[in-house]
Structures are given as structure tokens and as C-alpha cells.
Coordinates of C-alpha atoms in Angstrom, one line a residue:
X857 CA -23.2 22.9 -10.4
X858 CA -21.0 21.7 -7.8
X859 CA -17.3 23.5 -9.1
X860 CA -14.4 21.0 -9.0
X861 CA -11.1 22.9 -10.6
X862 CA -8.5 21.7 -12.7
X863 CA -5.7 20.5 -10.7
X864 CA -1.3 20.5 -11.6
X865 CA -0.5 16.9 -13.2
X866 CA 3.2 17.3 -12.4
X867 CA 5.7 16.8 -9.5
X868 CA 6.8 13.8 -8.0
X869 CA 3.6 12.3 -7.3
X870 CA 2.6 12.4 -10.4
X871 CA 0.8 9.8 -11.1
X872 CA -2.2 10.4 -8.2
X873 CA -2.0 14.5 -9.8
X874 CA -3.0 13.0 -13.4
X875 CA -5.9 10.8 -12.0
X876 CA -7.2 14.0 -10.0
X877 CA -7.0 16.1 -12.8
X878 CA -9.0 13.8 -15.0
X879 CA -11.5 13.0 -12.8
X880 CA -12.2 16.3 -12.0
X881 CA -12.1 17.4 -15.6
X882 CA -14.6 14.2 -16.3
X883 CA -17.0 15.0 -13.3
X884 CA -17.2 18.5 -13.8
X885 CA -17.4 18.8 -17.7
X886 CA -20.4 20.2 -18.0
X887 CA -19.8 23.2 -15.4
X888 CA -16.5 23.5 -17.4
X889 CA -17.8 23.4 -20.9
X890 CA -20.3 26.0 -19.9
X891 CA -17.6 28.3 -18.0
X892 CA -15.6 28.2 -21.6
X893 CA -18.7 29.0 -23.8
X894 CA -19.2 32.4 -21.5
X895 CA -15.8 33.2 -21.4
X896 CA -15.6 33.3 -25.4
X897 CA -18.6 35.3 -25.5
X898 CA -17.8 37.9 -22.9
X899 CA -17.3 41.3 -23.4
X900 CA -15.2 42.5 -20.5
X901 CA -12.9 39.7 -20.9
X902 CA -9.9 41.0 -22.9
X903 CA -9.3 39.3 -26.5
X904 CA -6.5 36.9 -25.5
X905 CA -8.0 35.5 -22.9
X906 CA -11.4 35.0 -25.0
X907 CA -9.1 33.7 -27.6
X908 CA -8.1 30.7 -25.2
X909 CA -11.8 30.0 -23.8
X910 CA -12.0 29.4 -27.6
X911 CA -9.2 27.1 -28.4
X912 CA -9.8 25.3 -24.9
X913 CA -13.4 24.7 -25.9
X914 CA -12.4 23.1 -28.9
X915 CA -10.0 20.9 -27.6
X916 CA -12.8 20.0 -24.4
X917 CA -15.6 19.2 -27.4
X918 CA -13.4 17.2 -29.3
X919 CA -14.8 13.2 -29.1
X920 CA -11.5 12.0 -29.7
X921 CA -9.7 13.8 -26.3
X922 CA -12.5 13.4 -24.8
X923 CA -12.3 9.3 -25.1
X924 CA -8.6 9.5 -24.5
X925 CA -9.5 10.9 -21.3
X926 CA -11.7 8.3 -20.3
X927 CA -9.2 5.7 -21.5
X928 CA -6.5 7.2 -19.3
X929 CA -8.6 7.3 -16.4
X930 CA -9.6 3.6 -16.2
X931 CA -5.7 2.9 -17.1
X932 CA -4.6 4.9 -13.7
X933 CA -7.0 4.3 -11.5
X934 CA -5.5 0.8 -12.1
X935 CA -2.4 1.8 -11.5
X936 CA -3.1 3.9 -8.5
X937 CA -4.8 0.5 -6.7
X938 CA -1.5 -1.3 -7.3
X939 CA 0.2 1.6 -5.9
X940 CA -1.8 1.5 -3.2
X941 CA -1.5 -1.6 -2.4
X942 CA 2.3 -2.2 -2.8
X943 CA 2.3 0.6 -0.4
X944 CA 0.6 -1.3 2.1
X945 CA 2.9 -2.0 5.0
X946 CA 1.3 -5.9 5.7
X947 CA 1.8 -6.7 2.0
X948 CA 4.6 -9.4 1.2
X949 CA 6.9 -9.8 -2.0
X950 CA 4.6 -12.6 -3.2
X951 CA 1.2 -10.4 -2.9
X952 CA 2.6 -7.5 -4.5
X953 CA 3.5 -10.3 -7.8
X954 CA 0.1 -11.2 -8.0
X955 CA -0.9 -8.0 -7.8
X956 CA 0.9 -6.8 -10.7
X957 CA -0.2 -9.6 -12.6
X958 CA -4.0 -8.9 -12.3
X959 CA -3.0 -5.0 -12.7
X960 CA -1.1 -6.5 -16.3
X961 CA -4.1 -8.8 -17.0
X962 CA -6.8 -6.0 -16.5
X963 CA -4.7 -3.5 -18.3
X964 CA -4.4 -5.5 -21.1
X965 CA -7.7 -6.8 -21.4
X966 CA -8.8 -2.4 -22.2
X967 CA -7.9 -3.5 -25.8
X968 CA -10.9 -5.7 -26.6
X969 CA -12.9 -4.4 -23.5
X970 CA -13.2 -0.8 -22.8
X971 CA -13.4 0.4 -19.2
X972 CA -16.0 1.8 -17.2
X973 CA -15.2 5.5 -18.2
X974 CA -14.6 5.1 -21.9
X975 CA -17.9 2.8 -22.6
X976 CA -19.7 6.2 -21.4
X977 CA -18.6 8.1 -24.3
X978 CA -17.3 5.5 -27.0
X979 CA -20.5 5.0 -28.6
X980 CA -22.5 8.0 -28.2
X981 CA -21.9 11.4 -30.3
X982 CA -22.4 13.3 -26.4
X983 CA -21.1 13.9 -23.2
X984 CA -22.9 15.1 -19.9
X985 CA -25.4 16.9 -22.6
X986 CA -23.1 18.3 -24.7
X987 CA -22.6 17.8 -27.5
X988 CA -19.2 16.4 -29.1
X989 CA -17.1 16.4 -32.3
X990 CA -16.9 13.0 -34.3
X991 CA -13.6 11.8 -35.2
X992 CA -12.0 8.6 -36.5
X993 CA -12.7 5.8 -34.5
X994 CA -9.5 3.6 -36.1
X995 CA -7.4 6.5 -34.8
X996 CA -9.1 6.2 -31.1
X997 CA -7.8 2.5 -31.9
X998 CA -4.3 3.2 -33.2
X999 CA -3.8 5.3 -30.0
X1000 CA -5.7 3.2 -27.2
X1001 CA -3.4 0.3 -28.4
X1002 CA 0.2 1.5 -28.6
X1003 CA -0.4 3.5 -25.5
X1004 CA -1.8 -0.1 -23.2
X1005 CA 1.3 -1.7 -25.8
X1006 CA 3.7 0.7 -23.9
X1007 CA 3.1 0.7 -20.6
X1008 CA 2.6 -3.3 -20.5
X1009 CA 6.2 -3.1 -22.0
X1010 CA 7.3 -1.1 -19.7
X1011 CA 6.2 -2.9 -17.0
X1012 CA 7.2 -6.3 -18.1
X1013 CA 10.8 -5.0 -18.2
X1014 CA 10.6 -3.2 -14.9
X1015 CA 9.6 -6.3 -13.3
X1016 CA 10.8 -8.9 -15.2
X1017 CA 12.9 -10.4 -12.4
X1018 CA 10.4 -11.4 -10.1
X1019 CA 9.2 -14.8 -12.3
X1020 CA 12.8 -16.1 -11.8
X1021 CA 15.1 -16.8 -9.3
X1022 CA 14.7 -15.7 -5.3
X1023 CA 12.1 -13.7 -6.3
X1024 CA 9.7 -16.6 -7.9
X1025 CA 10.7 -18.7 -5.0
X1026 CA 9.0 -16.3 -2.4
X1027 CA 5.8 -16.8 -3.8
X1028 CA 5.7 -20.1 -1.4
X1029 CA 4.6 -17.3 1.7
X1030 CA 1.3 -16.6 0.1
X1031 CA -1.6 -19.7 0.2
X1032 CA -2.9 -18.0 -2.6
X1033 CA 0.1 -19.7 -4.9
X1034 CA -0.4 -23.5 -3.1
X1035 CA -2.8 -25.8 -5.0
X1036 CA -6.0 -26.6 -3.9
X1037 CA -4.8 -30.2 -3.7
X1038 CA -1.7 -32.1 -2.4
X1039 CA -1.4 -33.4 -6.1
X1040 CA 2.1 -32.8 -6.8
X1041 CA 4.8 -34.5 -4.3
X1042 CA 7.4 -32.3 -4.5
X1043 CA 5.7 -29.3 -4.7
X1044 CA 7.7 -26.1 -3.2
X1045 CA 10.9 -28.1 -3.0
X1046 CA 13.2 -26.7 -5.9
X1047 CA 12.0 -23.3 -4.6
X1048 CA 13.0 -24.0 -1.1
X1049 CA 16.2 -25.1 -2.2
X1050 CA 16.9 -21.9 -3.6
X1051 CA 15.8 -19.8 -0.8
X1052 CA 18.1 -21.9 1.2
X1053 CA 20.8 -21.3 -0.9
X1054 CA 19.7 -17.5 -1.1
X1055 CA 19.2 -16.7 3.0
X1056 CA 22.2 -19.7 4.3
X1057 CA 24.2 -17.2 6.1
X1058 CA 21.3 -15.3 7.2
X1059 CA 19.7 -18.5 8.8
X1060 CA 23.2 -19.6 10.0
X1061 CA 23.5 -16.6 12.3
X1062 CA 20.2 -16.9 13.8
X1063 CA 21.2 -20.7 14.7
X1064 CA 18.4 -22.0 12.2
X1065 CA 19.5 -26.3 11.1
X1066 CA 19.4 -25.8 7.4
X1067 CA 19.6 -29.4 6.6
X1068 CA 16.8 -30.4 7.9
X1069 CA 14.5 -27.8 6.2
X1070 CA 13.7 -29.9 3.3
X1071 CA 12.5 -32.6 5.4
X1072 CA 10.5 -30.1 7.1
X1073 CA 8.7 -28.7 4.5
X1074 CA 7.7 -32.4 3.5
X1075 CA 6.4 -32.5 7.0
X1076 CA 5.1 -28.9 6.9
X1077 CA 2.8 -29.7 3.6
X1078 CA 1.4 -33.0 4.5
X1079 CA 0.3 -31.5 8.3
X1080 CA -1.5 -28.9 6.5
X1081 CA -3.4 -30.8 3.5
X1082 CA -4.1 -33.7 6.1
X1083 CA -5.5 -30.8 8.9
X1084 CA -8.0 -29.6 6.1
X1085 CA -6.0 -27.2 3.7
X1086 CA -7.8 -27.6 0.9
X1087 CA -11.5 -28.0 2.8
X1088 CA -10.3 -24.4 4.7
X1089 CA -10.9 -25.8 8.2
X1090 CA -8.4 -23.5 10.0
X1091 CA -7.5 -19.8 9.1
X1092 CA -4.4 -20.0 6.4
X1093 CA -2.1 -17.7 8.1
X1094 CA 1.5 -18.3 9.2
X1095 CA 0.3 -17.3 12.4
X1096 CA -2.2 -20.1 12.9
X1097 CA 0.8 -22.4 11.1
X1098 CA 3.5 -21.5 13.8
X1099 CA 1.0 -22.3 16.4
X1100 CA -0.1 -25.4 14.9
X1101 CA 3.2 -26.8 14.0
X1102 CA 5.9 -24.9 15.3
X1103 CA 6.9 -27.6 17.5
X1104 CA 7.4 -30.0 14.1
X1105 CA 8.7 -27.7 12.1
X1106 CA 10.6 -24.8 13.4
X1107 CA 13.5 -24.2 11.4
X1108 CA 11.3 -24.2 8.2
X1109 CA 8.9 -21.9 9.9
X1110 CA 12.0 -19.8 10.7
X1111 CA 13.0 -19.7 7.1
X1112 CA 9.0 -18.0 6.6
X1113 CA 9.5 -15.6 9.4
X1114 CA 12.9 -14.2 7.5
X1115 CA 10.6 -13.9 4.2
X1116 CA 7.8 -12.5 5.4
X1117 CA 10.1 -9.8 7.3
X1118 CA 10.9 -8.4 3.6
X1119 CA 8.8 -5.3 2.4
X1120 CA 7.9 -5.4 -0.8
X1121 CA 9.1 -1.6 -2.0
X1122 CA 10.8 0.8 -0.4
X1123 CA 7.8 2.3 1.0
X1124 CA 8.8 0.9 4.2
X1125 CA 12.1 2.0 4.2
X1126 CA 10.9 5.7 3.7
X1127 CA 8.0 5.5 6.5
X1128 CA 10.9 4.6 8.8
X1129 CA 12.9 7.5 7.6
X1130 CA 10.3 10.2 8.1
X1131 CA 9.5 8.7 11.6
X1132 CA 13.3 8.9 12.3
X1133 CA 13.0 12.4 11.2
X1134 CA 10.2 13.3 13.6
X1135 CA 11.5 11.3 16.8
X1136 CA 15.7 12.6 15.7
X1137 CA 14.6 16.0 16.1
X1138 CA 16.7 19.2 16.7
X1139 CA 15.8 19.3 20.1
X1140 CA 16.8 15.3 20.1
X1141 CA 19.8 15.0 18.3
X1142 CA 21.6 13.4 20.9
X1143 CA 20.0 10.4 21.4
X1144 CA 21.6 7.0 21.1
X1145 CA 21.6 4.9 18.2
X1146 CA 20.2 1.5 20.7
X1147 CA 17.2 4.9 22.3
X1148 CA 16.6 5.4 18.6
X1149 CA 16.0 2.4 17.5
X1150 CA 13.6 1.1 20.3
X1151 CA 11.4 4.5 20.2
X1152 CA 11.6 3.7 16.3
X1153 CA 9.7 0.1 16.8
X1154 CA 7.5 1.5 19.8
X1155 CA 6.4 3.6 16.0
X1156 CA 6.2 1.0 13.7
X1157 CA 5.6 -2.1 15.2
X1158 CA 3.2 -1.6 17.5
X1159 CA 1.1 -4.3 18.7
X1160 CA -2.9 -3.6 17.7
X1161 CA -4.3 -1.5 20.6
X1162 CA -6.7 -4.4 21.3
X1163 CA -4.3 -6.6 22.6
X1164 CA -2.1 -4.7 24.0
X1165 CA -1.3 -4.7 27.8
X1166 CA 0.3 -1.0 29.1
X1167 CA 0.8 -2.7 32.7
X1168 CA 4.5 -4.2 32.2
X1169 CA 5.5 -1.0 30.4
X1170 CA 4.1 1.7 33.1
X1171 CA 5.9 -0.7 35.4
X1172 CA 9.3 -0.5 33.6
X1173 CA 8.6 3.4 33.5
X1174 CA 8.1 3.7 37.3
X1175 CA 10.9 1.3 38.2
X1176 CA 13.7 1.4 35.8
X1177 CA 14.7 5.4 36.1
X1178 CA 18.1 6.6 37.4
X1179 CA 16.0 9.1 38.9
X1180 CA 12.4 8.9 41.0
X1181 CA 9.6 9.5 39.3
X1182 CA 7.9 11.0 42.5
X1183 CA 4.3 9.1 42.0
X1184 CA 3.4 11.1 45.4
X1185 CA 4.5 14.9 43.6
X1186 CA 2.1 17.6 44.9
X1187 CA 1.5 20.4 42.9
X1188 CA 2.6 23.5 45.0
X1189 CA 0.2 25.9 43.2
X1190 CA -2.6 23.9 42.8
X1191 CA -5.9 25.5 42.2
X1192 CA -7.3 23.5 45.6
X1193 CA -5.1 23.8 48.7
X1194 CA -3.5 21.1 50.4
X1195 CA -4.0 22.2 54.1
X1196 CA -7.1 20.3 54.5
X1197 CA -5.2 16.8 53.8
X1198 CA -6.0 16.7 49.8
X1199 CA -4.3 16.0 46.6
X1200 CA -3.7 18.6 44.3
X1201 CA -6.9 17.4 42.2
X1202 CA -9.0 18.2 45.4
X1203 CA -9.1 14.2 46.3
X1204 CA -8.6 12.4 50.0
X1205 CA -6.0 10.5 50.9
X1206 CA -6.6 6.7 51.8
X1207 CA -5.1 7.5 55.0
X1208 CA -7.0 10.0 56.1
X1209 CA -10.1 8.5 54.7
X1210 CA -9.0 5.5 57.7

């Protein structure tokens, strides 16, 4: 058997220790089960430590652990997805919201429907081949339900704000929250009003018209329905909907490109911190707060590799230097010599070569 030990279930990161742990406790129960029976049984072992094989072993056969093992397992490795994807740097306010609804709704559903892990043990008296201790299936019940009762509290109250206000409003960035059908004619319109309302200075600054945003949205929804939203003839990005319409509709589209700008946790916020910690370095400290921040976006915003173009910036490089960057430097110690009219990697010079 393929050993997988038991792993801590504490520290900060807590909640991807207490998946590990339980997965490998799951996987390798047999293995363990069997180390525990040997232990209890050996003879060179000293009597507490045979004493705790026995109590573990216990506690590892009993059907009712056992299932609220599996139960916890399906519950965070729900949990660790939305994590995960919260964490994502491309995700927006309105993607993590829908995520945490289908997270809820899944979560919830574990009370009526058990989850992949627990139907493996919930109606069978073993486990991997061994062989488990019954135990009261109302208290499995009583457990499994105030502990999915809890956390969708918990939850709910953590994130209550983000079905009101600002918040709600913001779900207009994601197509995913725009009906199929231009059904409703003033769809998006209270909820632009309030962004308005919310982001006015903001926009102000940046020499956005904020009165003529509603109109623009009008103009912004019928393009798009009448260009084939609903039939998905074009790519539904905000990318393909500046190109398309910018021209029509910029100040709208520059109320989007504010929204879209705001991460949806602080996970962003820390990712820049530990980058300003690698590039801010003792050996770095002096560097000025406009160097910092442009080495900072050359870190985090970079454009894919696929489409990007080095030319202009080894240009800037060679030019834009108080000092020269002597292109023509010969090496004065290179292994090749220089005496027969070569550069220091043992190649001609065009001028020679003529």
C-alpha cells in the first residue's frame, strides 16, 4: 500500500490542511487501519503507546466518524473551489457572487443528497474492507444538518451585502446575469443609476460625461440584442463590446472598465504586496516610488507572451540610458582572442566579412 501520512489541520491556511488531512486519512484507511491493528498487538512497542493504537483504532472503526469524515470532505472541497476561484486574479465582483451562490446551493442541497464521499460509506456496514461499527443513523442526521445549518448561516451573514446596494449593481459586468432576451425595457437602469451615484467623482476625474450614461446604456443594450446577443453571434466579452461600440458608447463603457478594474478579495492586494517585497529588496531599498510602481505592473500586468512585442522596449533600453549601454563591449578575457578581427563569441565582423 502506497503510504499517505496524516498531515497538521491548523495554521492560517487552514482550511486546504483539513481537506489534506481527510483525504489522506480517507485514501489511505486501509494502510492506516492495518498500521493501528499491529501496533496494539506489538510487543516491543511500550504499553502507552499500544494503548493509543487502541483507542485510535476505535475511533478510525467507528461508522459514525467515519461518515462525518466523508461529510466534511465533500463540504470543503466545496469550499476550497470557491476559494480557489475568488482567488483567481481575472475573476470580477459579479463572478465571485455567483459563485458563492452555487457554493450555497450545493452545500445546502448535502441535506437531502449526500455527496460523493459520504454515499460510499452511508449505506454499507464497511469501508475499504474493513469492517465498521454501526451507530445511529438519526444522530449522523442531527449532526450532518446543524453543521451544513451553520456554515450556510455563517455565510449568509458574511456576505449578506452583496445582494443589495453597489454590490448587486455590479452584477451588470458579467453576461451571465443579462437575460437571454431584450424582454424588459429598462433592464440595468436602476442599477446603473446607482453605480453612477456610487463612482461620480471617480468618473468626474477621469473626464467621463455622466449624464449621458443612461442614454448610453439604452444604446449599449439594444446594439448588442440587435448584433445577436441572445443567438451568441459574437464572443460576449467587454473586449469584443469596446471594439464594437466604443465609438457609440464610450462613457458607459468607461463606467465598465472602472468596475471590472475591482478585485474581488484581497487576494490581489496581497500578490502585489509579496511582489513589492521581492522587487523592494534590501539590496533595492532606494528605489523611487514612480521605478516601483512601473517594475510592479511590468509583474502583474503583463501582456500574454503571445502577443507581446519586446522591440519598442529593447529600443527604450538601448536609447533612453543616462549612460551607454556599449552594444559593441568586447570582452577583454574572452575564451577566443580578438587579434584575428573576432567577437568575443568567436564570430566575424560584417566589416571584415566585406
Amino acid at each position: 500500500m502506497k503510504a499517505l501520512m496524516p498531515t497538521r489541520v491548523g495554521g492560517t491556511r487552514w482550511l486546504p490542511h483539513l481537506f489534506k488531512a481527510l483525504d489522506h486519512f480517507l485514501r489511505g484507511y486501509a494502510g492506516i487501519v492495518r498500521h493501528l491493528e499491529k501496533s496494539q498487538e506489538a510487543t516491543n512497542i511500550n504499553f502507552v503507546l499500544r494503548a493509543k493504537a487502541k483507542g485510535f483504532l476505535k475511533i478510525g472503526k467507528d461508522g459514525g466518524v467515519l461518515r462525518f469524515c466523508c461529510l466534511l470532505h465533500d463540504t470543503i472541497f466545496q469550499l476550497s473551489n470557491l476559494s480557489k476561484s475568488l482567488q483567481r486574479s481575472v475573476s470580477t465582483l459579479a463572478e465571485a457572487q455567483s459563485c458563492l451562490s452555487s457554493t450555497q446551493a450545493v452545500i445546502e442541497k448535502y441535506k437531502s443528497r449526500p455527496g460523493p464521499k459520504l454515499r460510499a460509506v452511508l449505506y454499507t456496514d464497511s469501508y475499504e474492507g474493513v469492517l465498521l461499527k454501526l451507530t445511529d443513523a438519526d444522530q449522523h442526521d442531527k449532526a450532518k444538518n446543524e453543521l451544513i445549518d451553520s456554515l450556510c448561516r455563517c455565510i449568509t451573514v458574511r456576505f449578506s451585502d452583496v445582494n443589495s446596494g453597489v454590490l448587486q449593481a455590479m452584477r451588470l459586468t458579467s453576461f451571465q446575469c443579462w437575460p437571454e432576451a431584450d424582454t424588459s425595457s429598462d433592464f440595468g437602469d436602476e442599477e446603473v443609476n446607482k453605480l453612477i451615484s456610487h463612482f461620480r467623482p471617480l468618473l468626474l476625474s477621469a473626464g467621463v460625461d455622466v449624464e449621458l450614461i443612461p442614454d448610453q446604456w439604452t444604446i449599449l443594450k439594444t446594439e448588442l440584442y440587435a448584433a445577436g446577443f441572445s443567438q451568441g453571434t459574437f464572443e460576449k466579452t467587454w473586449p469584443t463590446v469596446n471594439r464594437m461600440l466604443r465609438h457609440r458608447c464610450p462613457d458607459v463603457l468607461d463606467l465598465f472598465d472602472a468596475l471590472l478594474t475591482i478585485p474581488a478579495t484581497t487576494a490581489d492586494c496581497e500578490r502585489g504586496f509579496s511582489v513589492m517585497k521581492q522587487v523592494k529588496s534590501d539590496w533595492r531599498s532606494r528605489l523611487k516610488g514612480e521605478t516601483l510602481s512601473d517594475l510592479l505592473k511590468t509583474q502583474l500586468c503583463p501582456p500574454d507572451i503571445k502577443d507581446f512585442d519586446p522591440t519598442k522596449a529593447i529600443d527604450i533600453w538601448h536609447a533612453d540610458s543616462v549612460r551607454s549601454r556599449s552594444p559593441d563591449f568586447v570582452r577583454k578575457h574572452g575564451t577566443k582572442g580578438t587579434e584575428g578581427g573576432s567577437d568575443s563569441d568567436g564570430t566575424t565582423s560584417e566589416e571584415e566579412e566585406l
